[in-house]
PDB file of C-alpha atoms in Angstrom:
ATOM      1  CA  MET A 161      -0.269  91.296 113.257  1.00 79.00           C
ATOM      2  CA  ASP A 162       0.354  94.457 111.506  1.00 92.00           C
ATOM      3  CA  ILE A 163       2.532  96.873 113.603  1.00 97.00           C
ATOM      4  CA  ARG A 164       1.838 100.377 113.076  1.00 97.00           C
ATOM      5  CA  THR A 165       2.300 102.466 115.827  1.00 98.00           C
ATOM      6  CA  ILE A 166       5.435 101.949 118.834  1.00 98.00           C
ATOM      7  CA  GLY A 167       5.395 103.209 122.371  1.00 98.00           C
ATOM      8  CA  VAL A 168       8.584 103.701 123.781  1.00 98.00           C
ATOM      9  CA  VAL A 169       9.237 104.491 127.230  1.00 98.00           C
ATOM     10  CA  GLY A 170      12.372 106.109 128.669  1.00 96.00           C
ATOM     11  CA  ALA A 171      13.742 108.868 126.511  1.00 96.00           C
ATOM     12  CA  GLY A 172      17.050 107.740 127.453  1.00 93.00           C
ATOM     13  CA  GLN A 173      20.243 106.321 125.649  1.00 90.00           C
ATOM     14  CA  MET A 174      18.495 103.396 124.654  1.00 95.00           C
ATOM     15  CA  GLY A 175      14.766 105.052 124.035  1.00 97.00           C
ATOM     16  CA  ASN A 176      15.502 107.806 121.868  1.00 96.00           C
ATOM     17  CA  GLY A 177      17.635 105.318 120.194  1.00 97.00           C
ATOM     18  CA  ILE A 178      15.106 102.695 119.475  1.00 98.00           C
ATOM     19  CA  ALA A 179      12.542 105.992 118.741  1.00 98.00           C
ATOM     20  CA  HIS A 180      14.800 106.886 115.905  1.00 98.00           C
ATOM     21  CA  VAL A 181      15.387 103.560 114.406  1.00 98.00           C
ATOM     22  CA  MET A 182      11.278 102.844 114.190  1.00 98.00           C
ATOM     23  CA  ALA A 183      10.380 106.248 113.084  1.00 98.00           C
ATOM     24  CA  LEU A 184      13.146 106.071 110.301  1.00 97.00           C
ATOM     25  CA  ALA A 185      11.421 102.622 109.160  1.00 97.00           C
ATOM     26  CA  GLY A 186       7.796 104.271 109.252  1.00 97.00           C
ATOM     27  CA  TYR A 187       6.611 103.525 112.285  1.00 98.00           C
ATOM     28  CA  GLU A 188       4.434 105.868 114.124  1.00 98.00           C
ATOM     29  CA  VAL A 189       6.021 107.090 117.681  1.00 98.00           C
ATOM     30  CA  ARG A 190       4.779 107.360 120.866  1.00 98.00           C
ATOM     31  CA  LEU A 191       7.840 108.408 123.410  1.00 98.00           C
ATOM     32  CA  SER A 192       7.534 108.663 127.078  1.00 97.00           C
ATOM     33  CA  ASP A 193       9.458 109.910 129.993  1.00 96.00           C
ATOM     34  CA  VAL A 194       8.789 111.100 133.467  1.00 95.00           C
ATOM     35  CA  SER A 195      10.111 114.557 132.383  1.00 95.00           C
ATOM     36  CA  GLN A 196       9.624 116.946 129.841  1.00 96.00           C
ATOM     37  CA  GLU A 197      13.494 117.983 130.017  1.00 96.00           C
ATOM     38  CA  ALA A 198      14.554 114.199 128.967  1.00 96.00           C
ATOM     39  CA  LEU A 199      11.819 114.439 126.053  1.00 97.00           C
ATOM     40  CA  ASP A 200      13.320 117.788 124.900  1.00 97.00           C
ATOM     41  CA  LYS A 201      16.873 116.205 125.271  1.00 96.00           C
ATOM     42  CA  ALA A 202      15.520 113.049 123.442  1.00 97.00           C
ATOM     43  CA  ILE A 203      14.023 114.839 120.452  1.00 97.00           C
ATOM     44  CA  ALA A 204      16.795 116.974 119.975  1.00 97.00           C
ATOM     45  CA  LEU A 205      19.367 114.612 120.125  1.00 97.00           C
ATOM     46  CA  ILE A 206      17.830 112.326 117.814  1.00 98.00           C
ATOM     47  CA  GLY A 207      17.388 115.383 115.289  1.00 97.00           C
ATOM     48  CA  ARG A 208      21.253 115.763 115.634  1.00 97.00           C
ATOM     49  CA  ASN A 209      21.578 112.135 115.010  1.00 97.00           C
ATOM     50  CA  LEU A 210      19.222 112.203 111.660  1.00 97.00           C
ATOM     51  CA  ASP A 211      21.450 115.287 110.854  1.00 97.00           C
ATOM     52  CA  ARG A 212      25.036 113.238 110.691  1.00 96.00           C
ATOM     53  CA  GLN A 213      22.873 110.756 108.493  1.00 97.00           C
ATOM     54  CA  VAL A 214      21.887 113.297 106.163  1.00 97.00           C
ATOM     55  CA  SER A 215      25.146 114.733 105.933  1.00 97.00           C
ATOM     56  CA  ARG A 216      26.952 111.112 105.184  1.00 95.00           C
ATOM     57  CA  GLU A 217      24.593 110.859 102.661  1.00 96.00           C
ATOM     58  CA  LYS A 218      22.669 107.539 104.611  1.00 95.00           C
ATOM     59  CA  ILE A 219      19.386 109.133 104.726  1.00 96.00           C
ATOM     60  CA  SER A 220      17.839 112.174 102.578  1.00 97.00           C
ATOM     61  CA  GLN A 221      17.101 115.518 104.263  1.00 97.00           C
ATOM     62  CA  ASP A 222      13.314 114.437 103.092  1.00 97.00           C
ATOM     63  CA  GLU A 223      13.480 110.870 104.747  1.00 97.00           C
ATOM     64  CA  ARG A 224      14.674 113.083 108.353  1.00 97.00           C
ATOM     65  CA  ASP A 225      12.103 115.263 108.078  1.00 97.00           C
ATOM     66  CA  GLN A 226       9.181 112.707 107.935  1.00 98.00           C
ATOM     67  CA  ALA A 227      11.364 110.259 110.344  1.00 98.00           C
ATOM     68  CA  LEU A 228      11.280 113.379 113.021  1.00 97.00           C
ATOM     69  CA  GLY A 229       7.780 114.071 112.383  1.00 97.00           C
ATOM     70  CA  ARG A 230       6.527 110.341 112.795  1.00 98.00           C
ATOM     71  CA  ILE A 231       7.919 110.990 116.647  1.00 98.00           C
ATOM     72  CA  SER A 232       5.753 112.516 119.427  1.00 97.00           C
ATOM     73  CA  VAL A 233       6.613 112.667 122.503  1.00 97.00           C
ATOM     74  CA  THR A 234       3.857 112.489 126.283  1.00 97.00           C
ATOM     75  CA  LEU A 235       4.281 112.232 129.605  1.00 96.00           C
ATOM     76  CA  ASP A 236       0.959 110.304 129.927  1.00 94.00           C
ATOM     77  CA  ILE A 237       1.823 106.396 130.176  1.00 94.00           C
ATOM     78  CA  ALA A 238      -1.850 105.840 128.938  1.00 94.00           C
ATOM     79  CA  ALA A 239      -1.170 107.377 125.246  1.00 95.00           C
ATOM     80  CA  VAL A 240       1.966 104.730 125.292  1.00 96.00           C
ATOM     81  CA  GLY A 241      -0.762 101.941 126.085  1.00 95.00           C
ATOM     82  CA  GLN A 242      -2.407 102.835 123.096  1.00 96.00           C
ATOM     83  CA  THR A 243      -0.118 101.236 120.494  1.00 98.00           C
ATOM     84  CA  ASP A 244       0.438  97.915 118.976  1.00 98.00           C
ATOM     85  CA  LEU A 245       3.451  97.586 120.719  1.00 98.00           C
ATOM     86  CA  VAL A 246       5.403  98.946 123.510  1.00 98.00           C
ATOM     87  CA  ILE A 247       9.149  98.724 124.429  1.00 98.00           C
ATOM     88  CA  GLU A 248       9.957  99.308 127.763  1.00 98.00           C
ATOM     89  CA  ALA A 249      13.596 100.903 127.732  1.00 97.00           C
ATOM     90  CA  ALA A 250      13.641 102.366 131.619  1.00 95.00           C
ATOM     91  CA  THR A 251      16.739 102.244 133.550  1.00 90.00           C
ATOM     92  CA  GLU A 252      17.982  98.493 134.427  1.00 90.00           C
ATOM     93  CA  GLN A 253      16.698  97.860 137.930  1.00 91.00           C
ATOM     94  CA  GLU A 254      13.664  95.336 137.848  1.00 94.00           C
ATOM     95  CA  THR A 255      11.304  97.230 140.268  1.00 95.00           C
ATOM     96  CA  VAL A 256      11.148 100.217 137.751  1.00 95.00           C
ATOM     97  CA  LYS A 257      10.123  98.379 135.375  1.00 97.00           C
ATOM     98  CA  GLN A 258       7.635  96.392 137.215  1.00 96.00           C
ATOM     99  CA  LYS A 259       6.085 100.051 138.200  1.00 96.00           C
ATOM    100  CA  ILE A 260       6.068 100.449 133.973  1.00 97.00           C
ATOM    101  CA  PHE A 261       4.041  97.341 133.198  1.00 97.00           C
ATOM    102  CA  ASP A 262       1.781  97.988 136.224  1.00 96.00           C
ATOM    103  CA  SER A 263       1.016 101.329 135.388  1.00 96.00           C
ATOM    104  CA  LEU A 264       0.489 100.193 131.417  1.00 97.00           C
ATOM    105  CA  ALA A 265      -1.653  97.658 132.256  1.00 96.00           C
ATOM    106  CA  PRO A 266      -5.366  99.469 132.566  1.00 96.00           C
ATOM    107  CA  HIS A 267      -4.626 101.196 129.161  1.00 96.00           C
ATOM    108  CA  LEU A 268      -3.303  98.868 126.836  1.00 97.00           C
ATOM    109  CA  LEU A 269      -5.193  97.512 123.340  1.00 96.00           C
ATOM    110  CA  PRO A 270      -6.590  93.966 124.011  1.00 96.00           C
ATOM    111  CA  ASN A 271      -3.977  92.840 121.254  1.00 96.00           C
ATOM    112  CA  THR A 272      -0.440  95.588 122.326  1.00 98.00           C
ATOM    113  CA  ILE A 273       2.271  93.434 123.012  1.00 98.00           C
ATOM    114  CA  LEU A 274       4.360  94.328 125.581  1.00 98.00           C
ATOM    115  CA  THR A 275       8.122  94.246 125.521  1.00 98.00           C
ATOM    116  CA  SER A 276      11.472  94.930 127.421  1.00 98.00           C
ATOM    117  CA  ASN A 277      14.650  96.434 126.103  1.00 97.00           C
ATOM    118  CA  THR A 278      16.278  94.941 129.338  1.00 96.00           C
ATOM    119  CA  SER A 279      19.524  93.501 128.764  1.00 92.00           C
ATOM    120  CA  SER A 280      19.699  90.857 131.642  1.00 93.00           C
ATOM    121  CA  ILE A 281      16.456  90.449 133.935  1.00 94.00           C
ATOM    122  CA  SER A 282      14.054  87.449 133.530  1.00 96.00           C
ATOM    123  CA  ILE A 283      11.527  88.305 130.646  1.00 98.00           C
ATOM    124  CA  THR A 284       9.564  85.551 132.239  1.00 97.00           C
ATOM    125  CA  ARG A 285       9.441  86.971 135.753  1.00 96.00           C
ATOM    126  CA  LEU A 286       8.237  90.423 133.987  1.00 97.00           C
ATOM    127  CA  ALA A 287       5.842  88.874 131.958  1.00 97.00           C
ATOM    128  CA  SER A 288       4.299  86.880 134.926  1.00 95.00           C
ATOM    129  CA  ARG A 289       3.239  90.789 136.323  1.00 90.00           C
ATOM    130  CA  THR A 290       1.103  91.556 133.419  1.00 96.00           C
ATOM    131  CA  ASP A 291      -2.289  90.277 132.385  1.00 96.00           C
ATOM    132  CA  ARG A 292      -0.826  89.016 128.651  1.00 97.00           C
ATOM    133  CA  PRO A 293       2.200  86.966 129.317  1.00 98.00           C
ATOM    134  CA  GLU A 294       1.847  85.034 125.579  1.00 98.00           C
ATOM    135  CA  LYS A 295       2.210  88.388 124.160  1.00 98.00           C
ATOM    136  CA  PHE A 296       5.574  89.589 125.788  1.00 98.00           C
ATOM    137  CA  LEU A 297       8.741  89.457 125.102  1.00 98.00           C
ATOM    138  CA  GLY A 298      12.569  90.922 125.689  1.00 98.00           C
ATOM    139  CA  PHE A 299      13.852  93.044 122.983  1.00 98.00           C
ATOM    140  CA  HIS A 300      17.478  93.773 123.521  1.00 97.00           C
ATOM    141  CA  PHE A 301      18.199  96.360 121.193  1.00 97.00           C
ATOM    142  CA  MET A 302      22.219  97.081 121.372  1.00 95.00           C
ATOM    143  CA  ASN A 303      23.962 100.765 121.860  1.00 91.00           C
ATOM    144  CA  PRO A 304      23.977 103.099 120.096  1.00 93.00           C
ATOM    145  CA  VAL A 305      20.862 102.040 118.413  1.00 96.00           C
ATOM    146  CA  PRO A 306      20.492 103.318 114.990  1.00 95.00           C
ATOM    147  CA  LEU A 307      24.566 102.189 114.484  1.00 95.00           C
ATOM    148  CA  MET A 308      24.303  98.441 115.637  1.00 96.00           C
ATOM    149  CA  GLN A 309      22.910  95.463 113.548  1.00 97.00           C
ATOM    150  CA  LEU A 310      22.126  92.829 116.326  1.00 97.00           C
ATOM    151  CA  VAL A 311      18.698  93.150 118.276  1.00 98.00           C
ATOM    152  CA  GLU A 312      18.284  89.953 120.789  1.00 98.00           C
ATOM    153  CA  LEU A 313      14.773  88.521 120.657  1.00 98.00           C
ATOM    154  CA  ILE A 314      14.109  86.452 124.293  1.00 98.00           C
ATOM    155  CA  ARG A 315      11.062  84.030 124.988  1.00 97.00           C
ATOM    156  CA  GLY A 316       9.921  84.025 127.932  1.00 97.00           C
ATOM    157  CA  ILE A 317       7.989  80.587 129.347  1.00 97.00           C
ATOM    158  CA  ALA A 318       4.835  81.821 127.927  1.00 97.00           C
ATOM    159  CA  THR A 319       5.294  84.041 124.525  1.00 98.00           C
ATOM    160  CA  ASP A 320       3.447  82.747 121.853  1.00 97.00           C
ATOM    161  CA  LYS A 321       5.012  81.915 118.212  1.00 97.00           C
ATOM    162  CA  GLU A 322       2.295  85.142 116.946  1.00 97.00           C
ATOM    163  CA  THR A 323       4.662  87.346 119.034  1.00 98.00           C
ATOM    164  CA  TYR A 324       8.107  86.322 118.420  1.00 98.00           C
ATOM    165  CA  GLU A 325       7.644  86.008 114.403  1.00 98.00           C
ATOM    166  CA  THR A 326       5.406  89.391 114.877  1.00 98.00           C
ATOM    167  CA  CYS A 327       8.980  91.262 116.926  1.00 98.00           C
ATOM    168  CA  LEU A 328      11.018  89.520 114.318  1.00 98.00           C
ATOM    169  CA  GLY A 329       8.904  91.396 111.359  1.00 98.00           C
ATOM    170  CA  VAL A 330       9.968  94.436 112.962  1.00 98.00           C
ATOM    171  CA  VAL A 331      13.642  93.535 113.493  1.00 98.00           C
ATOM    172  CA  GLU A 332      13.756  92.953 109.536  1.00 97.00           C
ATOM    173  CA  ARG A 333      11.913  95.820 108.598  1.00 97.00           C
ATOM    174  CA  LEU A 334      14.466  97.904 110.564  1.00 98.00           C
ATOM    175  CA  GLY A 335      17.051  96.154 108.596  1.00 97.00           C
ATOM    176  CA  LYS A 336      19.018  94.939 111.500  1.00 98.00           C
ATOM    177  CA  THR A 337      19.468  91.018 112.352  1.00 98.00           C
ATOM    178  CA  ALA A 338      17.584  89.365 114.700  1.00 98.00           C
ATOM    179  CA  ALA A 339      19.395  86.289 117.272  1.00 97.00           C
ATOM    180  CA  SER A 340      16.833  84.477 119.544  1.00 97.00           C
ATOM    181  CA  ALA A 341      18.586  83.809 123.262  1.00 96.00           C
ATOM    182  CA  GLU A 342      17.184  81.888 125.656  1.00 95.00           C
ATOM    183  CA  ASP A 343      15.671  83.441 129.252  1.00 97.00           C
ATOM    184  CA  PHE A 344      18.774  83.249 131.424  1.00 96.00           C
ATOM    185  CA  PRO A 345      20.247  86.065 133.056  1.00 95.00           C
ATOM    186  CA  ALA A 346      22.039  88.506 130.698  1.00 95.00           C
ATOM    187  CA  PHE A 347      20.955  86.234 127.713  1.00 97.00           C
ATOM    188  CA  ILE A 348      23.749  85.785 125.070  1.00 97.00           C
ATOM    189  CA  VAL A 349      25.774  89.443 124.654  1.00 96.00           C
ATOM    190  CA  ASN A 350      25.819  90.478 128.537  1.00 96.00           C
ATOM    191  CA  ARG A 351      26.515  86.837 129.547  1.00 96.00           C
ATOM    192  CA  ILE A 352      29.714  87.482 127.808  1.00 97.00           C
ATOM    193  CA  LEU A 353      30.742  90.940 127.381  1.00 97.00           C
ATOM    194  CA  VAL A 354      29.901  92.130 130.889  1.00 97.00           C
ATOM    195  CA  PRO A 355      31.934  89.574 132.675  1.00 98.00           C
ATOM    196  CA  MET A 356      34.754  90.206 130.800  1.00 98.00           C
ATOM    197  CA  ILE A 357      34.518  94.144 131.660  1.00 98.00           C
ATOM    198  CA  ASN A 358      34.369  92.998 135.351  1.00 98.00           C
ATOM    199  CA  GLU A 359      37.321  91.099 134.651  1.00 98.00           C
ATOM    200  CA  ALA A 360      38.847  94.226 133.595  1.00 98.00           C
ATOM    201  CA  VAL A 361      38.160  95.963 136.305  1.00 98.00           C
ATOM    202  CA  TYR A 362      39.664  93.110 138.213  1.00 98.00           C
ATOM    203  CA  THR A 363      42.820  93.403 136.735  1.00 98.00           C
ATOM    204  CA  LEU A 364      42.793  97.254 137.536  1.00 98.00           C
ATOM    205  CA  TYR A 365      41.533  96.368 141.056  1.00 98.00           C
ATOM    206  CA  GLU A 366      44.502  94.247 141.309  1.00 98.00           C
ATOM    207  CA  GLY A 367      47.304  96.352 140.139  1.00 97.00           C
ATOM    208  CA  VAL A 368      47.988  93.853 137.053  1.00 98.00           C
ATOM    209  CA  GLY A 369      47.623  97.363 134.896  1.00 97.00           C
ATOM    210  CA  ASN A 370      46.218 101.022 134.995  1.00 98.00           C
ATOM    211  CA  VAL A 371      43.321 101.981 133.234  1.00 98.00           C
ATOM    212  CA  ARG A 372      45.105 103.060 130.078  1.00 97.00           C
ATOM    213  CA  SER A 373      47.544  99.819 129.504  1.00 98.00           C
ATOM    214  CA  ILE A 374      44.270  97.659 130.260  1.00 98.00           C
ATOM    215  CA  ASP A 375      42.448  99.340 126.944  1.00 98.00           C
ATOM    216  CA  MET A 376      45.722  99.462 124.942  1.00 98.00           C
ATOM    217  CA  ALA A 377      46.010  95.720 125.539  1.00 98.00           C
ATOM    218  CA  MET A 378      42.885  94.826 124.569  1.00 98.00           C
ATOM    219  CA  LYS A 379      42.213  96.844 121.511  1.00 98.00           C
ATOM    220  CA  LEU A 380      45.806  96.085 120.548  1.00 98.00           C
ATOM    221  CA  GLY A 381      46.358  92.736 120.957  1.00 98.00           C
ATOM    222  CA  ALA A 382      42.747  91.631 120.745  1.00 97.00           C
ATOM    223  CA  ASN A 383      41.883  94.132 118.372  1.00 97.00           C
ATOM    224  CA  HIS A 384      38.481  95.092 120.076  1.00 96.00           C
ATOM    225  CA  PRO A 385      37.426  98.457 118.443  1.00 95.00           C
ATOM    226  CA  MET A 386      37.240 100.153 122.373  1.00 96.00           C
ATOM    227  CA  GLY A 387      38.880  98.277 125.435  1.00 98.00           C
ATOM    228  CA  PRO A 388      37.131  97.161 128.183  1.00 98.00           C
ATOM    229  CA  LEU A 389      37.021 100.144 130.410  1.00 98.00           C
ATOM    230  CA  GLU A 390      36.097 102.482 127.852  1.00 98.00           C
ATOM    231  CA  LEU A 391      33.325 100.401 126.739  1.00 97.00           C
ATOM    232  CA  ALA A 392      32.334 100.080 130.501  1.00 98.00           C
ATOM    233  CA  ASP A 393      31.869 104.146 130.744  1.00 98.00           C
ATOM    234  CA  PHE A 394      30.094 103.986 127.310  1.00 95.00           C
ATOM    235  CA  ILE A 395      27.580 101.549 128.987  1.00 94.00           C
ATOM    236  CA  GLY A 396      27.162 103.215 132.163  1.00 95.00           C
ATOM    237  CA  LEU A 397      29.236 101.937 135.152  1.00 97.00           C
ATOM    238  CA  ASP A 398      25.469 101.355 136.888  1.00 96.00           C
ATOM    239  CA  THR A 399      24.079  99.393 134.156  1.00 93.00           C
ATOM    240  CA  CYS A 400      27.486  97.187 134.302  1.00 97.00           C
ATOM    241  CA  LEU A 401      26.953  96.510 138.019  1.00 97.00           C
ATOM    242  CA  ALA A 402      23.404  96.150 137.800  1.00 94.00           C
ATOM    243  CA  ILE A 403      24.071  93.284 135.171  1.00 95.00           C
ATOM    244  CA  MET A 404      26.802  91.274 137.133  1.00 97.00           C
ATOM    245  CA  ASN A 405      24.658  91.158 140.205  1.00 96.00           C
ATOM    246  CA  VAL A 406      21.506  89.616 138.065  1.00 95.00           C
ATOM    247  CA  LEU A 407      24.504  87.290 136.836  1.00 96.00           C
ATOM    248  CA  HIS A 408      25.278  86.373 140.406  1.00 97.00           C
ATOM    249  CA  ASP A 409      22.580  86.062 142.162  1.00 95.00           C
ATOM    250  CA  GLY A 410      20.673  83.994 139.364  1.00 94.00           C
ATOM    251  CA  LEU A 411      23.313  82.004 138.102  1.00 95.00           C
ATOM    252  CA  ALA A 412      24.490  81.410 142.457  1.00 95.00           C
ATOM    253  CA  ASP A 413      28.148  81.395 140.500  1.00 96.00           C
ATOM    254  CA  THR A 414      31.173  83.031 142.497  1.00 96.00           C
ATOM    255  CA  LYS A 415      32.887  84.171 139.235  1.00 96.00           C
ATOM    256  CA  TYR A 416      29.988  86.489 138.485  1.00 97.00           C
ATOM    257  CA  ARG A 417      30.681  88.186 141.284  1.00 98.00           C
ATOM    258  CA  PRO A 418      30.962  92.012 140.742  1.00 98.00           C
ATOM    259  CA  CYS A 419      34.335  93.607 141.517  1.00 98.00           C
ATOM    260  CA  PRO A 420      34.705  95.810 144.636  1.00 98.00           C
ATOM    261  CA  LEU A 421      36.292  99.064 142.444  1.00 98.00           C
ATOM    262  CA  LEU A 422      33.088  98.435 140.085  1.00 98.00           C
ATOM    263  CA  THR A 423      30.539  99.188 142.842  1.00 98.00           C
ATOM    264  CA  LYS A 424      33.234 101.372 144.694  1.00 98.00           C
ATOM    265  CA  TYR A 425      32.844 104.093 141.395  1.00 98.00           C
ATOM    266  CA  VAL A 426      28.787 103.100 141.338  1.00 98.00           C
ATOM    267  CA  GLU A 427      28.917 104.280 144.876  1.00 98.00           C
ATOM    268  CA  ALA A 428      31.193 107.513 144.023  1.00 98.00           C
ATOM    269  CA  GLY A 429      28.303 108.512 141.377  1.00 98.00           C
ATOM    270  CA  TRP A 430      31.180 107.861 138.471  1.00 98.00           C
ATOM    271  CA  LEU A 431      29.050 106.117 136.289  1.00 98.00           C
ATOM    272  CA  GLY A 432      30.966 106.867 133.070  1.00 97.00           C
ATOM    273  CA  ARG A 433      30.159 109.249 130.027  1.00 96.00           C
ATOM    274  CA  LYS A 434      26.624 110.035 130.931  1.00 94.00           C
ATOM    275  CA  THR A 435      28.095 111.634 134.435  1.00 97.00           C
ATOM    276  CA  LYS A 436      31.414 112.916 132.823  1.00 97.00           C
ATOM    277  CA  ARG A 437      33.226 110.370 135.251  1.00 98.00           C
ATOM    278  CA  GLY A 438      34.322 107.088 135.225  1.00 98.00           C
ATOM    279  CA  PHE A 439      37.249 105.044 134.544  1.00 98.00           C
ATOM    280  CA  TYR A 440      38.073 108.071 132.652  1.00 98.00           C
ATOM    281  CA  ASP A 441      37.085 111.720 133.656  1.00 98.00           C
ATOM    282  CA  TYR A 442      35.501 113.270 130.518  1.00 98.00           C
ATOM    283  CA  ARG A 443      35.348 117.264 131.686  1.00 97.00           C
ATOM    284  CA  GLY A 444      38.018 118.072 129.335  1.00 95.00           C
ATOM    285  CA  ASP A 445      38.723 118.325 125.888  1.00 95.00           C
ATOM    286  CA  GLU A 446      40.464 114.851 126.315  1.00 95.00           C
ATOM    287  CA  PRO A 447      39.440 111.980 128.334  1.00 97.00           C
ATOM    288  CA  VAL A 448      42.309 111.296 131.058  1.00 97.00           C
ATOM    289  CA  PRO A 449      42.366 107.990 132.891  1.00 98.00           C
ATOM    290  CA  THR A 450      40.606 108.447 136.692  1.00 96.00           C
ATOM    291  CA  ARG A 451      43.390 105.681 138.080  1.00 93.00           C
TER     292      ARG A 451
END
């Protein structure tokens, strides 16, 4: 199938990054969210990120202007349905995602492919709520989308070969690399990464080390570019908790039990960088550990 137009539902951290790379690759993009404010912020951020690429001579000014011109924003979910490929990039809550696919259903073109950027939720289960499970795929981008090279492609039990190969072609056009993952909780990257973050939170919870020492230990001792608690703040502590809950529920193994301290931070609304507080406090000139 020839993909020309792409609908992105959700203009947050992941959605605006997906819209950015799709437009830069030449696709016409319709970006949707529930508020005009979110859409305005997304377009402003995409513009700044494109400007950064121009300043680093990754793209030309003309490429920047053309990419931004390919992105239109809308509050109307029906407009998103009238595209060749829809990528749902809303919050990591299954009920929210199901509502989005339910609302899209009456407006889809016959050949529209549906995908979800979920980082952990069952693709088979999400697809079963739609009228086209054979045209449904997990399309999991890494954050930040413009910089990260990997995209996980996750087939549900009903996903057909044409849908997979069409999305693989999109990944290749973006200049990224696809990893094929089976439809198990959290797939590949987060099945490995988020339990490591959860274990780092347990290390903090049990007093083995403080925030700074834990992050320094993994950066200098394991050559990680970011410490696990710093990375958790970057991902969003609510997202980390949601993924751990999916792993714990889906695999029924106590080793995936979310750390109580992670739960406490989320309950406090300290979700990381996006709320200015998490394992670090970002409200000053420099991040300061909160424990």
